[in-house]
Amino acid sequence: MQSLLPYVINGISAGGQYALIAIGYTLVYGILRLINFAHGDVFMVAGLMMIYFTASLPMYLALPLVVVCTALLGFLIERAAYKPLRSAPRMSLMISAIGVSYLIQNLAFYLTGGLPKPVTNPIPWISDTISVFGASTKRVTLVTPVLTILLVFVLLWLTKKTKMGMAMRAASKDFETAQLMGIKINSVISFTFVIGSFLAAVGALLYFTNYPNVAITSGGMPGLKAFVAAVFGGIGSIPGAVVGAFIIGL
């Protein structure tokens, strides 16, 4: 048990990080029936911004700025790449998503020179090493699942109890009828991308606390695992994506 415990703890922590990414996939698919292949790259960009912002700004300013800029990036991607194709065939949206993914990766390659950027200023407190039942681990492995579950409950409250949440659920049930009923579908979709990107940013802050550097391909594998988790849990379902992510993590 002593040798197994670190793997269980790290698996739960990884599952929480995958869950934050998987929710972005499942929210977008629920409304647009689109797999946003650029979502993993948004996660990677959040990691790069964390490195650059923490190197030049105080931590209490850098971390909120990472989250805000990542959410803004998600909004801009939706408006530039997906909104003009709202009435286009699904395959056109899919090609656009792949194109955005390659565009982000190549812009990151140009800006970073293609070299992995070291995480020189890890987030204090959560990056500290602690002992749990005799097993050594970073505090972020314990913070991640708690924060993930808290954010999921907030998101479920938002979708169940607010007007925007009800509009999101209406759009996911019947996109065309929601428009006919007067729901501002463009605002709903943009809000969905903002929420997904916000969660990806939080996931990136937690994820890259455990890793020494961020490369332009750093979003690929976490994004793929999160997508598998979303499918495994029933894509379109927020609780399903979270359960699937924790299973994949373990």
Coordinates of C-alpha atoms in Angstrom, one line a residue:
M1 CA 0.0 0.0 0.0
Q2 CA 2.9 2.3 0.8
S3 CA 4.3 1.9 -2.7
L4 CA 0.9 2.2 -4.4
L5 CA -0.3 5.3 -2.6
P6 CA 1.7 7.9 -4.6
Y7 CA 0.3 6.5 -7.8
V8 CA -3.2 6.7 -6.5
I9 CA -2.7 10.3 -5.4
N10 CA -1.1 11.4 -8.6
G11 CA -3.8 9.6 -10.6
I12 CA -6.6 11.4 -8.8
S13 CA -4.7 14.7 -9.3
A14 CA -4.2 14.0 -13.0
G15 CA -7.9 13.1 -13.3
G16 CA -8.9 16.4 -11.9
Q17 CA -6.7 18.2 -14.4
Y18 CA -8.1 16.2 -17.3
A19 CA -11.6 16.9 -16.0
L20 CA -11.1 20.7 -16.4
I21 CA -10.1 20.2 -20.0
A22 CA -12.7 17.6 -20.7
I23 CA -15.5 19.9 -19.6
G24 CA -14.5 22.3 -22.4
Y25 CA -14.8 19.6 -25.0
T26 CA -18.2 18.4 -23.7
L27 CA -19.7 21.9 -23.4
V28 CA -18.8 22.8 -27.0
Y29 CA -20.0 19.5 -28.3
G30 CA -23.2 19.7 -26.4
I31 CA -24.2 22.9 -28.2
L32 CA -22.4 22.9 -31.6
R33 CA -21.9 19.1 -32.0
L34 CA -18.3 20.1 -32.7
I35 CA -15.0 18.6 -31.3
N36 CA -12.9 21.6 -30.7
F37 CA -9.5 20.2 -31.6
A38 CA -7.9 23.6 -30.7
H39 CA -8.8 23.2 -27.0
G40 CA -5.6 21.3 -26.1
D41 CA -3.6 24.1 -27.7
V42 CA -5.5 26.7 -25.6
F43 CA -4.4 24.7 -22.6
M44 CA -0.8 24.9 -23.9
V45 CA -1.0 28.7 -24.4
A46 CA -2.2 29.1 -20.9
G47 CA 0.9 27.3 -19.7
L48 CA 3.2 29.6 -21.8
M49 CA 1.4 32.7 -20.5
M50 CA 1.9 31.4 -17.0
I51 CA 5.7 31.3 -17.6
Y52 CA 5.9 34.7 -19.2
F53 CA 3.6 36.5 -16.9
T54 CA 5.0 35.1 -13.6
A55 CA 8.5 36.1 -14.8
S56 CA 7.5 39.8 -15.2
L57 CA 4.6 40.4 -12.9
P58 CA 3.8 39.7 -9.2
M59 CA 2.1 36.3 -8.8
Y60 CA -1.2 37.8 -7.6
L61 CA -1.5 39.7 -10.9
A62 CA 0.0 37.1 -13.2
L63 CA -2.3 34.2 -12.3
P64 CA -5.6 36.1 -12.8
L65 CA -4.2 37.6 -16.0
V66 CA -3.4 34.1 -17.4
V67 CA -7.0 33.1 -16.7
V68 CA -8.5 36.2 -18.2
C69 CA -6.3 36.1 -21.3
T70 CA -7.0 32.4 -21.9
A71 CA -10.8 33.0 -21.6
L72 CA -10.4 35.9 -24.1
L73 CA -8.4 33.6 -26.5
G74 CA -11.3 31.1 -26.4
F75 CA -13.8 33.9 -27.2
L76 CA -11.6 35.2 -30.1
I77 CA -11.3 31.6 -31.5
E78 CA -15.0 31.2 -31.5
R79 CA -15.7 34.5 -33.2
A80 CA -13.0 34.2 -35.8
A81 CA -13.0 30.5 -36.7
Y82 CA -16.4 29.1 -35.8
K83 CA -19.0 31.9 -36.0
P84 CA -18.6 32.6 -39.7
L85 CA -19.3 28.9 -40.3
R86 CA -22.4 28.7 -38.2
S87 CA -24.6 27.5 -41.1
A88 CA -21.8 25.5 -42.9
P89 CA -21.6 21.7 -42.9
R90 CA -20.1 20.1 -39.8
M91 CA -17.1 19.0 -41.8
S92 CA -16.2 22.7 -42.4
L93 CA -16.2 23.4 -38.7
M94 CA -14.1 20.3 -38.1
I95 CA -11.5 21.5 -40.7
S96 CA -11.5 25.0 -39.1
A97 CA -10.9 23.5 -35.7
I98 CA -7.9 21.5 -37.0
G99 CA -6.6 24.7 -38.8
V100 CA -6.9 26.7 -35.6
S101 CA -4.9 24.0 -33.7
Y102 CA -2.1 24.2 -36.2
L103 CA -2.2 28.0 -36.3
I104 CA -1.8 28.2 -32.5
Q105 CA 1.0 25.6 -32.4
N106 CA 3.0 27.4 -35.2
L107 CA 2.5 30.8 -33.6
A108 CA 3.8 29.4 -30.4
F109 CA 6.7 27.8 -32.3
Y110 CA 7.5 31.2 -33.8
L111 CA 7.3 33.1 -30.4
T112 CA 9.3 30.5 -28.4
G113 CA 11.7 29.5 -31.0
G114 CA 10.4 25.9 -30.7
L115 CA 12.3 25.3 -27.5
P116 CA 10.6 24.2 -24.3
K117 CA 10.3 27.0 -21.8
P118 CA 11.3 26.1 -18.2
V119 CA 8.8 26.8 -15.3
T120 CA 11.2 29.0 -13.3
N121 CA 8.5 30.5 -11.0
P122 CA 6.2 27.8 -9.8
I123 CA 3.1 28.8 -8.0
P124 CA 3.9 29.2 -4.3
W125 CA 2.3 27.0 -1.6
I126 CA 0.8 24.5 -4.0
S127 CA 4.2 23.6 -5.4
D128 CA 5.6 22.7 -2.0
T129 CA 6.4 19.1 -1.3
I130 CA 4.4 17.5 1.5
S131 CA 4.1 14.0 3.0
V132 CA 0.7 12.1 2.9
F133 CA 0.6 8.9 4.9
G134 CA 4.4 8.6 4.4
A135 CA 4.2 9.2 0.7
S136 CA 6.0 12.3 -0.7
T137 CA 4.0 14.5 -3.1
K138 CA 3.4 18.1 -4.1
R139 CA 0.5 19.9 -2.4
V140 CA -1.0 20.6 -5.9
T141 CA -1.9 16.9 -6.1
L142 CA -4.3 17.3 -3.2
V143 CA -5.5 20.8 -4.2
T144 CA -6.4 19.7 -7.7
P145 CA -9.3 17.3 -7.1
V146 CA -10.8 19.5 -4.4
L147 CA -10.7 22.6 -6.7
T148 CA -12.0 20.6 -9.7
I149 CA -15.0 19.3 -7.8
L150 CA -15.7 22.8 -6.4
L151 CA -15.6 24.3 -10.0
V152 CA -17.8 21.5 -11.3
F153 CA -20.5 22.2 -8.7
V154 CA -20.3 25.9 -9.5
L155 CA -20.7 25.1 -13.2
L156 CA -23.7 22.7 -12.6
W157 CA -25.3 25.5 -10.5
L158 CA -24.7 27.9 -13.4
T159 CA -26.3 25.6 -16.0
K160 CA -29.3 24.7 -13.8
K161 CA -30.1 28.0 -12.0
T162 CA -29.1 30.9 -14.2
K163 CA -30.7 32.3 -17.4
M164 CA -27.5 31.8 -19.4
G165 CA -27.3 28.2 -18.1
M166 CA -30.9 27.5 -19.2
A167 CA -30.2 29.0 -22.6
M168 CA -27.1 26.7 -22.9
R169 CA -29.3 23.7 -22.0
A170 CA -32.0 24.8 -24.5
A171 CA -29.4 25.2 -27.2
S172 CA -27.9 21.8 -26.5
K173 CA -31.4 20.1 -26.8
D174 CA -32.4 21.8 -30.0
F175 CA -30.2 24.5 -31.6
E176 CA -32.7 25.7 -34.2
T177 CA -35.7 25.8 -31.9
A178 CA -33.7 27.8 -29.3
Q179 CA -33.0 30.4 -31.9
L180 CA -36.7 30.6 -32.9
M181 CA -37.6 31.1 -29.2
G182 CA -35.5 34.2 -29.1
I183 CA -32.4 32.9 -27.4
K184 CA -29.3 34.9 -28.5
I185 CA -27.4 31.8 -29.7
N186 CA -24.2 33.7 -30.6
S187 CA -23.9 35.0 -27.0
V188 CA -24.6 31.5 -25.6
I189 CA -21.9 29.9 -27.8
S190 CA -19.3 32.6 -27.0
F191 CA -20.1 32.2 -23.3
T192 CA -19.6 28.4 -23.6
F193 CA -16.1 28.9 -25.2
V194 CA -15.2 31.4 -22.5
I195 CA -16.2 29.0 -19.7
G196 CA -14.3 26.1 -21.4
S197 CA -11.2 28.2 -21.9
F198 CA -11.4 29.5 -18.3
L199 CA -11.4 25.9 -17.0
A200 CA -8.5 25.0 -19.3
A201 CA -6.5 27.9 -17.9
V202 CA -7.1 26.7 -14.3
G203 CA -6.1 23.2 -15.4
A204 CA -2.9 24.5 -17.0
L205 CA -1.9 26.4 -13.8
L206 CA -2.3 23.2 -11.8
Y207 CA -0.9 20.8 -14.5
F208 CA 2.3 22.7 -15.2
T209 CA 3.1 23.2 -11.5
N210 CA 4.0 19.5 -11.7
Y211 CA 6.2 19.8 -14.8
P212 CA 9.5 21.5 -15.4
N213 CA 8.8 23.0 -18.8
V214 CA 6.1 23.9 -21.4
A215 CA 6.6 23.0 -25.0
I216 CA 4.4 23.8 -28.0
T217 CA 3.2 20.2 -28.0
S218 CA 2.4 20.1 -24.3
G219 CA -1.3 20.4 -24.9
G220 CA -1.5 17.4 -27.2
M221 CA -1.4 14.5 -24.8
P222 CA -3.5 16.1 -22.0
G223 CA -6.0 17.3 -24.6
L224 CA -6.2 13.8 -26.2
K225 CA -6.7 12.1 -22.8
A226 CA -9.3 14.7 -21.8
F227 CA -11.1 14.1 -25.1
V228 CA -11.1 10.3 -24.4
A229 CA -12.4 11.0 -20.9
A230 CA -15.2 13.1 -22.3
V231 CA -16.2 10.4 -24.8
F232 CA -15.8 7.7 -22.1
G233 CA -18.2 9.6 -19.8
G234 CA -20.7 10.3 -22.5
I235 CA -19.7 13.5 -24.4
G236 CA -22.2 16.2 -23.7
S237 CA -22.5 15.3 -20.1
I238 CA -20.6 17.4 -17.5
P239 CA -20.7 14.8 -14.7
G240 CA -19.9 12.1 -17.2
A241 CA -16.8 14.0 -18.4
V242 CA -15.6 14.4 -14.8
V243 CA -16.1 10.8 -13.9
G244 CA -14.4 9.7 -17.1
A245 CA -11.4 12.0 -16.4
F246 CA -10.8 10.6 -13.0
I247 CA -11.0 7.1 -14.3
I248 CA -8.5 7.9 -17.1
G249 CA -6.2 9.7 -14.6
L250 CA -6.2 6.6 -12.4

